[in-house]
mmCIF file of N, CA, C and O in Angstrom:
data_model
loop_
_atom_site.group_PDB
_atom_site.id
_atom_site.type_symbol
_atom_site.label_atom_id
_atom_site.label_comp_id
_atom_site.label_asym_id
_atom_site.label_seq_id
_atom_site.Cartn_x
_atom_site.Cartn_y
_atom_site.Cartn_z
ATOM 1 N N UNK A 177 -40.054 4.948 23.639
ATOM 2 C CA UNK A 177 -40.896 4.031 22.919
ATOM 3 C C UNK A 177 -40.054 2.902 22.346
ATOM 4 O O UNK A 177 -39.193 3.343 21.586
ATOM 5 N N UNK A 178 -40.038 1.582 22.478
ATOM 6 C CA UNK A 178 -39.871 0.536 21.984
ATOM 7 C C UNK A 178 -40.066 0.582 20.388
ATOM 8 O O UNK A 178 -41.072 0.924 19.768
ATOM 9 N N UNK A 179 -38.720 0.107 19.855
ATOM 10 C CA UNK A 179 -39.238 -0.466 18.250
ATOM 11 C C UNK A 179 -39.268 -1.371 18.170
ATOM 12 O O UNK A 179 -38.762 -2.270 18.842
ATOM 13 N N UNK A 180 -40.186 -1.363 16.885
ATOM 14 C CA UNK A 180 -41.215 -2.303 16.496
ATOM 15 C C UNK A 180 -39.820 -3.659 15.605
ATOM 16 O O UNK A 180 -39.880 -4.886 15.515
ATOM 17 N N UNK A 181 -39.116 -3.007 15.288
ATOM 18 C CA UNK A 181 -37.992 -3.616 14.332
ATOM 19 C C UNK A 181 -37.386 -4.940 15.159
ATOM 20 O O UNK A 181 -36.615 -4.712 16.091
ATOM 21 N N UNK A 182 -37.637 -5.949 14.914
ATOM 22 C CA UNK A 182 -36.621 -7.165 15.501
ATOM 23 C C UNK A 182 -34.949 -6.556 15.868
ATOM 24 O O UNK A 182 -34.644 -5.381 15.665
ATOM 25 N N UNK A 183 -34.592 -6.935 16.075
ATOM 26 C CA UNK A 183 -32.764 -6.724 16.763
ATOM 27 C C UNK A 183 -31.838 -6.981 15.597
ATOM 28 O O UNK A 183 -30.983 -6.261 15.082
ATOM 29 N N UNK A 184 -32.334 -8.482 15.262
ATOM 30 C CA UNK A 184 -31.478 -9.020 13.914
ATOM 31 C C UNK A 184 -31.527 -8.277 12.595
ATOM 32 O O UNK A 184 -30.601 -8.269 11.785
ATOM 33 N N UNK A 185 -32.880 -7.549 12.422
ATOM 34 C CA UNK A 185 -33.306 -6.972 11.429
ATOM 35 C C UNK A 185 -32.739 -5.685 11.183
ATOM 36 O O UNK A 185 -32.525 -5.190 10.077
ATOM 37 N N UNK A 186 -32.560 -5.290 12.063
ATOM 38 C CA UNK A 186 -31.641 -3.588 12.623
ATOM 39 C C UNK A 186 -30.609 -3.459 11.993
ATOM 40 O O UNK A 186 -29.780 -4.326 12.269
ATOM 41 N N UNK A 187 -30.182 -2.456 10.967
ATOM 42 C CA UNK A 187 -29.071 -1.689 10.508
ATOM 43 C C UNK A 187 -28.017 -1.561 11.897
ATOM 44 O O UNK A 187 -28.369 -1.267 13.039
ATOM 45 N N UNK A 188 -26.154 -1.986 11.257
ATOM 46 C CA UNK A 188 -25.519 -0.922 12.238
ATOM 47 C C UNK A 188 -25.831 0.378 13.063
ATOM 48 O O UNK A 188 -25.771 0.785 14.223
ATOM 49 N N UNK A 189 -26.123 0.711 12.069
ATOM 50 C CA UNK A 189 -26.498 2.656 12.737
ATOM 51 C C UNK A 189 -27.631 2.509 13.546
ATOM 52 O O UNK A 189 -27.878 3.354 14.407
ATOM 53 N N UNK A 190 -28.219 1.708 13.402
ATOM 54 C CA UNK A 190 -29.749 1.789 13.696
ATOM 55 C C UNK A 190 -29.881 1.414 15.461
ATOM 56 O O UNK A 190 -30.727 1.924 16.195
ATOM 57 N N UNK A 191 -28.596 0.182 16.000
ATOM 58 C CA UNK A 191 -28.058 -0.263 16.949
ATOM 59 C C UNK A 191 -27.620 0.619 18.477
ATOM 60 O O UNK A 191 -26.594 1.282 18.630
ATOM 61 N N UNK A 192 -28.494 0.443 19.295
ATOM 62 C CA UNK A 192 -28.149 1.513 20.364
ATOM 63 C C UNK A 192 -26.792 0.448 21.004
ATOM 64 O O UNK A 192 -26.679 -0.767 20.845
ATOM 65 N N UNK A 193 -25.818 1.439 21.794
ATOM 66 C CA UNK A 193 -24.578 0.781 22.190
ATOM 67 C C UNK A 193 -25.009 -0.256 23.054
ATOM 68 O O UNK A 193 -24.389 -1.312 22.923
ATOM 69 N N UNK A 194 -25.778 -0.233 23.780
ATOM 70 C CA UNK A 194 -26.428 -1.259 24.928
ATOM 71 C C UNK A 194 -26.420 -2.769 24.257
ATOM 72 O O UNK A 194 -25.713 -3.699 24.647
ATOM 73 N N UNK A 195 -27.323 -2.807 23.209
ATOM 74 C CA UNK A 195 -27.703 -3.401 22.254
ATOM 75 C C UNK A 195 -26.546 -4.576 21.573
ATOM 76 O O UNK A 195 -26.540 -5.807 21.548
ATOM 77 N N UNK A 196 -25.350 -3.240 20.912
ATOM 78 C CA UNK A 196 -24.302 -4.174 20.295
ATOM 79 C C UNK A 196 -23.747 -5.552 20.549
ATOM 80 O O UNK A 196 -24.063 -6.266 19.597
ATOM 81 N N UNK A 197 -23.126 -6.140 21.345
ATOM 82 C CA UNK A 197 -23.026 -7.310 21.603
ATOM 83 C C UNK A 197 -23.722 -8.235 21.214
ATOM 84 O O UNK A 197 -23.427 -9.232 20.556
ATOM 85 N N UNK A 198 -25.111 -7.731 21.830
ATOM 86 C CA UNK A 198 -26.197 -9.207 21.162
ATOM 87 C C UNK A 198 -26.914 -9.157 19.784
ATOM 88 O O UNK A 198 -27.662 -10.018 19.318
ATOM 89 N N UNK A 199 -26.471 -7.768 19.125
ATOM 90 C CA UNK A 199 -26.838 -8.062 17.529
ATOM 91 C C UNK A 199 -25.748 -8.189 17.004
ATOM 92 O O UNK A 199 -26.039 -8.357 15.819
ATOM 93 N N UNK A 200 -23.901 -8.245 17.151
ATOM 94 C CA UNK A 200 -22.836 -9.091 16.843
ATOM 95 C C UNK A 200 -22.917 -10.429 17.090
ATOM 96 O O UNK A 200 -22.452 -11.198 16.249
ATOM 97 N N UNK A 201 -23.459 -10.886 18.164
ATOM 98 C CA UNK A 201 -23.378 -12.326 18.160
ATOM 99 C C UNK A 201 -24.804 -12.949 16.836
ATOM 100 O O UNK A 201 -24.875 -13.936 16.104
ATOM 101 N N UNK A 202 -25.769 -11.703 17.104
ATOM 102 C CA UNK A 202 -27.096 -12.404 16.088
ATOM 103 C C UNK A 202 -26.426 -12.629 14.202
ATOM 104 O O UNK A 202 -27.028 -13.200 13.292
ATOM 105 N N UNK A 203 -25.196 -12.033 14.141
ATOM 106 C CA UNK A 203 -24.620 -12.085 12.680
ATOM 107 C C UNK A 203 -24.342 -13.659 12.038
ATOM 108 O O UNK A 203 -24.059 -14.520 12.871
ATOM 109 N N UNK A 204 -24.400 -14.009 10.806
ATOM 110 C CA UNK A 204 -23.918 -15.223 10.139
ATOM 111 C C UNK A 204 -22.572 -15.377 9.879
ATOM 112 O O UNK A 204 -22.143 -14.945 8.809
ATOM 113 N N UNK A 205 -21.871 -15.884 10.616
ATOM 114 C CA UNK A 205 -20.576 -16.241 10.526
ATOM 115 C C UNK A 205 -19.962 -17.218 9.663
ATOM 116 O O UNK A 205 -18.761 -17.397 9.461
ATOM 117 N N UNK A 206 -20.938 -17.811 9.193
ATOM 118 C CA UNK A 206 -20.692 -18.827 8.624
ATOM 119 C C UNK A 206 -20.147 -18.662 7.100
ATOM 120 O O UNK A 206 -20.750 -17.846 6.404
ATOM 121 N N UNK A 207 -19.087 -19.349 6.541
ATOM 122 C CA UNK A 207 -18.650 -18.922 5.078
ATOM 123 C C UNK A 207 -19.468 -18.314 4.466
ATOM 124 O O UNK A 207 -19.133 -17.400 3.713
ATOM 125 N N UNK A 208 -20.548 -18.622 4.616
ATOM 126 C CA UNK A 208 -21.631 -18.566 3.063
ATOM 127 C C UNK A 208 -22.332 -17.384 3.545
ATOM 128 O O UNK A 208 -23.117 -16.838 2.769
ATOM 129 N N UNK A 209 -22.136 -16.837 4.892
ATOM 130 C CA UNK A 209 -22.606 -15.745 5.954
ATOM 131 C C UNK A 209 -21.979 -14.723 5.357
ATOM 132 O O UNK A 209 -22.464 -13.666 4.953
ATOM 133 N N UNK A 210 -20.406 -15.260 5.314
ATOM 134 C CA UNK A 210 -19.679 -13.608 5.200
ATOM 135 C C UNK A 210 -19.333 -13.680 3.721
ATOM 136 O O UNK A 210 -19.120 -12.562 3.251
ATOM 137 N N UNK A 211 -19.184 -14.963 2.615
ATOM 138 C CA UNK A 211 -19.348 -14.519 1.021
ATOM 139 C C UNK A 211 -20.357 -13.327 0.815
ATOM 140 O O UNK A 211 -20.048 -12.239 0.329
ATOM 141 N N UNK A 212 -21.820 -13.752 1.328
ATOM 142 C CA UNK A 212 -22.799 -12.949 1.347
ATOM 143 C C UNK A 212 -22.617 -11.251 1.708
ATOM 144 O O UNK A 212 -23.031 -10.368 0.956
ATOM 145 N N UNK A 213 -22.029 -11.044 2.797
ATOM 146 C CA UNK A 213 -21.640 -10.252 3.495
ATOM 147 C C UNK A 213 -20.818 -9.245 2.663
ATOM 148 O O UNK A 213 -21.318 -8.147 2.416
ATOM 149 N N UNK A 214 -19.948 -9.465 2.348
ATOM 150 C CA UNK A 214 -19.329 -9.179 0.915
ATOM 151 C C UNK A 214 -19.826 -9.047 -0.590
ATOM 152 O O UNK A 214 -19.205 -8.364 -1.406
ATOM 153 N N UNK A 215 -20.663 -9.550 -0.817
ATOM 154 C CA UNK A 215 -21.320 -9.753 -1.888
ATOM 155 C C UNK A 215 -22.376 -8.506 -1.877
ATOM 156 O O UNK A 215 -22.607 -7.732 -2.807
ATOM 157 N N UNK A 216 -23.024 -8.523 -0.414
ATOM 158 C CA UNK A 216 -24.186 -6.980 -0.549
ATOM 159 C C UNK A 216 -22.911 -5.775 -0.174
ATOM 160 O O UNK A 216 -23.221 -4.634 -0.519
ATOM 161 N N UNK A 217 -21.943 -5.880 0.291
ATOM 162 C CA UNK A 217 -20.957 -4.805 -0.138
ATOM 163 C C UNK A 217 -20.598 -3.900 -1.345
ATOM 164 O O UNK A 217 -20.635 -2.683 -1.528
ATOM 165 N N UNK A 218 -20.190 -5.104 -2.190
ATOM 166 C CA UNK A 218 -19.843 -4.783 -3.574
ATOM 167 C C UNK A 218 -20.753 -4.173 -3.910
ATOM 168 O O UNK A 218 -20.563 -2.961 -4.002
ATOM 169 N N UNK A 219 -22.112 -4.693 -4.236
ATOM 170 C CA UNK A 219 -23.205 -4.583 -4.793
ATOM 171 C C UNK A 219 -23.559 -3.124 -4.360
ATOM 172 O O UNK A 219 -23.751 -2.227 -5.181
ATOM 173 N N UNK A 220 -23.657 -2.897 -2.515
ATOM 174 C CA UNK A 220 -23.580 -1.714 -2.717
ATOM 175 C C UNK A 220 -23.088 -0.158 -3.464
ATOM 176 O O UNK A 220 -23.823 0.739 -3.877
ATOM 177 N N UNK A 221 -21.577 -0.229 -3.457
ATOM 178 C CA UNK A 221 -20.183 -0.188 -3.699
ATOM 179 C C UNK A 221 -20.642 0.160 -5.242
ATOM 180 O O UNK A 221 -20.626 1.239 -5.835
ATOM 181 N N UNK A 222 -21.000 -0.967 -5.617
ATOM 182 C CA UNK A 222 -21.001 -0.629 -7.625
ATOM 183 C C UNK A 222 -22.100 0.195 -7.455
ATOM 184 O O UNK A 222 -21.881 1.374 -7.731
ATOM 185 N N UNK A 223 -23.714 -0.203 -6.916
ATOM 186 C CA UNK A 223 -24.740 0.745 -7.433
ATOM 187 C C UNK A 223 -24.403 2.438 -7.109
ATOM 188 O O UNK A 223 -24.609 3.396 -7.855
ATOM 189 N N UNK A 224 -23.640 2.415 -5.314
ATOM 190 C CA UNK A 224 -23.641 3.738 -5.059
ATOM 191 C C UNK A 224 -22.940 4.656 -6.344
ATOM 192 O O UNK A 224 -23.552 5.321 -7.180
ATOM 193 N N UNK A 225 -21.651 4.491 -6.233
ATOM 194 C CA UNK A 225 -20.244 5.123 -7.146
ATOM 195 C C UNK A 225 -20.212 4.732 -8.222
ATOM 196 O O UNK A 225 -20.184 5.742 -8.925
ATOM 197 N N UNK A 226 -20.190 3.386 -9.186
ATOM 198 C CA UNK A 226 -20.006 3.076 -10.152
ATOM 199 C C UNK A 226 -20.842 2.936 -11.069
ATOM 200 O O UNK A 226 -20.496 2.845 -12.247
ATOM 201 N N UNK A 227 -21.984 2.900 -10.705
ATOM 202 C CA UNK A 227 -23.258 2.157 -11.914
ATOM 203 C C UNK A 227 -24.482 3.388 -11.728
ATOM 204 O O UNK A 227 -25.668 3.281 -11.416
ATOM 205 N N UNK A 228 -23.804 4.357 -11.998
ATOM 206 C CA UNK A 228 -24.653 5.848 -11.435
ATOM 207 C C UNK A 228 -24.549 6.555 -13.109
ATOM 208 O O UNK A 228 -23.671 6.362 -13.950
ATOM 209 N N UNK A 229 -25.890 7.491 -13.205
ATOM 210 C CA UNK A 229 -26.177 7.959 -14.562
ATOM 211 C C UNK A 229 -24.953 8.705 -14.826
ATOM 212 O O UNK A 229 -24.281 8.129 -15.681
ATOM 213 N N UNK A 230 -24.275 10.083 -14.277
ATOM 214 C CA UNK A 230 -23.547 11.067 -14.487
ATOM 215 C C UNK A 230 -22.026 10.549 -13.178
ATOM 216 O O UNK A 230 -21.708 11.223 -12.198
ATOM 217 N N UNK A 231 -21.412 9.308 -13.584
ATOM 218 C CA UNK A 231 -20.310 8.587 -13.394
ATOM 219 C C UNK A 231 -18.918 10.077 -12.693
ATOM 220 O O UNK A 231 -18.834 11.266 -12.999
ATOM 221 N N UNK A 232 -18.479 9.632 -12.182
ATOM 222 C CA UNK A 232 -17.153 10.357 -12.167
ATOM 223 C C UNK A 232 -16.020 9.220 -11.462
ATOM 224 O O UNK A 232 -16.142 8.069 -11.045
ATOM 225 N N UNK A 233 -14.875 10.177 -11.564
ATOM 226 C CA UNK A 233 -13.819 9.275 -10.698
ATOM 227 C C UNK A 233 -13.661 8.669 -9.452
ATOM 228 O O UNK A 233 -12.942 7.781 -8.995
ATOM 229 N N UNK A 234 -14.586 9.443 -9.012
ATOM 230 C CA UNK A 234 -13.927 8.819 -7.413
ATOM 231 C C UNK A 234 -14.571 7.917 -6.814
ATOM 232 O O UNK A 234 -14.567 7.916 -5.583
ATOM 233 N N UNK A 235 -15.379 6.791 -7.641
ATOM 234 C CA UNK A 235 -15.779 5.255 -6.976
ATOM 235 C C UNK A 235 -14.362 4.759 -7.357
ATOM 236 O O UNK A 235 -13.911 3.999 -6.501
ATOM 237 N N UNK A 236 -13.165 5.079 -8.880
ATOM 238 C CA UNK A 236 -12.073 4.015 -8.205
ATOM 239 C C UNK A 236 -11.608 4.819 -7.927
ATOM 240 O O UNK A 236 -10.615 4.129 -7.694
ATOM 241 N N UNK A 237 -11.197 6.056 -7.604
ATOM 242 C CA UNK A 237 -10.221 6.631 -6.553
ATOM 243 C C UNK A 237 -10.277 6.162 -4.925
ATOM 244 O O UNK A 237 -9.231 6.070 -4.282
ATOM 245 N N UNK A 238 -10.954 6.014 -4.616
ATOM 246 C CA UNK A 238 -11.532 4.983 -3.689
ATOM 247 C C UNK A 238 -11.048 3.955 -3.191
ATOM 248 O O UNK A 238 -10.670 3.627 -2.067
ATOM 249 N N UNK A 239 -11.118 3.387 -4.380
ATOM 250 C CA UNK A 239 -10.697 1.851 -4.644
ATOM 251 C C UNK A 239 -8.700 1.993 -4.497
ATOM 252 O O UNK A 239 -8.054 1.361 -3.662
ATOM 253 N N UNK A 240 -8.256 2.696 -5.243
ATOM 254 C CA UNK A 240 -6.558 3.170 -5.620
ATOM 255 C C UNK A 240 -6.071 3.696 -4.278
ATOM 256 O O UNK A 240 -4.925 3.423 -3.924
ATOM 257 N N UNK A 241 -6.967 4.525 -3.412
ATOM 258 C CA UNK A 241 -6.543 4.961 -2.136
ATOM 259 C C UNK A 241 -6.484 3.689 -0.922
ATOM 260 O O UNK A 241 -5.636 3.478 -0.055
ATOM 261 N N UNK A 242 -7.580 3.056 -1.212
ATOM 262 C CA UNK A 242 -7.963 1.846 -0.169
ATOM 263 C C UNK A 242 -6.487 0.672 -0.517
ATOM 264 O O UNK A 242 -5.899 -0.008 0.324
ATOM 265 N N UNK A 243 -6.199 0.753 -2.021
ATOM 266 C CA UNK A 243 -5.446 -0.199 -2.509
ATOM 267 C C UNK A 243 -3.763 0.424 -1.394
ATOM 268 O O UNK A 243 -3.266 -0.354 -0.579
ATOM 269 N N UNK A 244 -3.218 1.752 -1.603
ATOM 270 C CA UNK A 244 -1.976 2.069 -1.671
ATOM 271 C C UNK A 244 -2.006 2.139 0.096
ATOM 272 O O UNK A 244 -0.970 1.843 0.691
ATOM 273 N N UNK A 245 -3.105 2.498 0.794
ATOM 274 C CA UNK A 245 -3.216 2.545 2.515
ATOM 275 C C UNK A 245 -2.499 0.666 2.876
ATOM 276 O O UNK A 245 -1.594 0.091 3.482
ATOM 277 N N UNK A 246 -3.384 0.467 2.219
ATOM 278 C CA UNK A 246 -3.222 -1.044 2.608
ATOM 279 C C UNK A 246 -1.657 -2.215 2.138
ATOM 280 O O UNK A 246 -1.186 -3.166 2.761
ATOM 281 N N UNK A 247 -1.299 -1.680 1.007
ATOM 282 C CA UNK A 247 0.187 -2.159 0.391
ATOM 283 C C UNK A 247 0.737 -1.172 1.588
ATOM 284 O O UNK A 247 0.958 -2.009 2.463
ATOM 285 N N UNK A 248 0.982 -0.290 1.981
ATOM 286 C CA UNK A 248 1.511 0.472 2.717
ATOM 287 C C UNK A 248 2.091 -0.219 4.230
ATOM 288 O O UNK A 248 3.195 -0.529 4.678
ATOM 289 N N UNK A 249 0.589 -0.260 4.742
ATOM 290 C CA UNK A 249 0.488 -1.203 5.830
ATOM 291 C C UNK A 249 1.213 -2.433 5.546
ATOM 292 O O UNK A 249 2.121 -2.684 6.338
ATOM 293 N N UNK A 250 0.995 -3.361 4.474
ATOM 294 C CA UNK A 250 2.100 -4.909 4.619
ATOM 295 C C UNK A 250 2.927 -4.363 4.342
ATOM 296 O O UNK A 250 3.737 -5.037 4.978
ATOM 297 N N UNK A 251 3.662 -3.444 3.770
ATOM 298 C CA UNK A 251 4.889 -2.674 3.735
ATOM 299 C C UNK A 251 5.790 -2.175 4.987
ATOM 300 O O UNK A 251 7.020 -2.222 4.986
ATOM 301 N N UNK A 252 4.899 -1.632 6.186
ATOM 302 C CA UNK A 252 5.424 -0.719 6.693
ATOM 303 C C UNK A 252 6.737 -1.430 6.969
ATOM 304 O O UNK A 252 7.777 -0.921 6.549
ATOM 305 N N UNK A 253 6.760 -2.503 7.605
ATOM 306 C CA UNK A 253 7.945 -3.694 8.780
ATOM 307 C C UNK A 253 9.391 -3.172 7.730
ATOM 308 O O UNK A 253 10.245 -2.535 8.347
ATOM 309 N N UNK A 254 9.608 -3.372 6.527
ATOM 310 C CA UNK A 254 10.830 -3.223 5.647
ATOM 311 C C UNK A 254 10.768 -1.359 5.314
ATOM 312 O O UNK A 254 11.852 -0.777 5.276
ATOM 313 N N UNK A 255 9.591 -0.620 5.112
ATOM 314 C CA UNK A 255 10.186 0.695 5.104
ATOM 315 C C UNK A 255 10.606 0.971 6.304
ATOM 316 O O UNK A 255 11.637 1.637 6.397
ATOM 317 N N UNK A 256 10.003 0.588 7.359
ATOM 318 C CA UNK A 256 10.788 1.340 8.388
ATOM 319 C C UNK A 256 11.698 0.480 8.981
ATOM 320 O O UNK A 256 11.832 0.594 10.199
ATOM 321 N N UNK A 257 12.330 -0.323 8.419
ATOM 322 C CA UNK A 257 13.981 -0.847 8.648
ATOM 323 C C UNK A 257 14.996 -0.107 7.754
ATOM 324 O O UNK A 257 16.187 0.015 8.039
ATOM 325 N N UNK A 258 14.355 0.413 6.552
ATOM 326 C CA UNK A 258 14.986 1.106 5.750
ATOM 327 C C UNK A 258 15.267 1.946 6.291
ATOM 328 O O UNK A 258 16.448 1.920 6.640
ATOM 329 N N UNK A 259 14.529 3.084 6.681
ATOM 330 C CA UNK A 259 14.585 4.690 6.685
ATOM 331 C C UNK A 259 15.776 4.764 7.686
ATOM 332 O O UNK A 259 16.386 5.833 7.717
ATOM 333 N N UNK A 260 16.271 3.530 8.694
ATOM 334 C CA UNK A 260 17.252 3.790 9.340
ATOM 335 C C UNK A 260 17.930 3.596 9.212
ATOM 336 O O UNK A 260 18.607 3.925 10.187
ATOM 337 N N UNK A 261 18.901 2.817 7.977
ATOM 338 C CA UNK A 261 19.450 2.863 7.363
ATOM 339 C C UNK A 261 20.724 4.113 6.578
ATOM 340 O O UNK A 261 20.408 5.013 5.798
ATOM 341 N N UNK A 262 21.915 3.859 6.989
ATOM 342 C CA UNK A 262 22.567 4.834 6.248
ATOM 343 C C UNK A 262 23.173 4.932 5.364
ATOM 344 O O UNK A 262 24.295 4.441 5.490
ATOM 345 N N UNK A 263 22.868 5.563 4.028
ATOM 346 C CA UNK A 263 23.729 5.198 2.512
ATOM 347 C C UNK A 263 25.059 6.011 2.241
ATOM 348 O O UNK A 263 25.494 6.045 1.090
ATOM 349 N N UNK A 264 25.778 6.727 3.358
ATOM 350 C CA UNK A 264 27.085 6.919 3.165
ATOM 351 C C UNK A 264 28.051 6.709 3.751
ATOM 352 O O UNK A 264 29.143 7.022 3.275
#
């Protein structure tokens, strides 16, 4: 059965693989496309984890893990010139 849902209108998940290509190209690329884009992120992001009645840690644990993966990564090029390195 055919859905009723437009293409553009369609969630990621919602996207059969066939499909993908032409609802990547249907996206707003445009600055004010992907501020936006970012903007219903966050928004997600705070209502899910952060702005919840009975709060806990791990909306910024989250955040502290995403932070140290990523310093890691622009890191790696000088730790691993280091590690071969010999200090005696």
């Amino acid at each position: 059965m055919a859905s009723l849902v437009p293409l553009k209108e369609k969630k990621l998940m919602e996207v059969k693989l066939g499909e993908l290509p032409s609802w990547i190209l249907m996206r707003n690329f445009t600055p004010s496309g992907i501020v936006g884009a970012f903007q219903r992120g966050y928004d997600r992001y705070y209502n899910k984890y952060i702005n919840v009645r009975k709060g806990s840690i791990s909306g910024i644990n989250m955040v502290l893990a995403a932070y140290v993966v990523f310093s890691y990564c622009i890191s790696y090029k000088e730790l691993k010139h280091e590690r071969r390195r010999k200090y005696h």
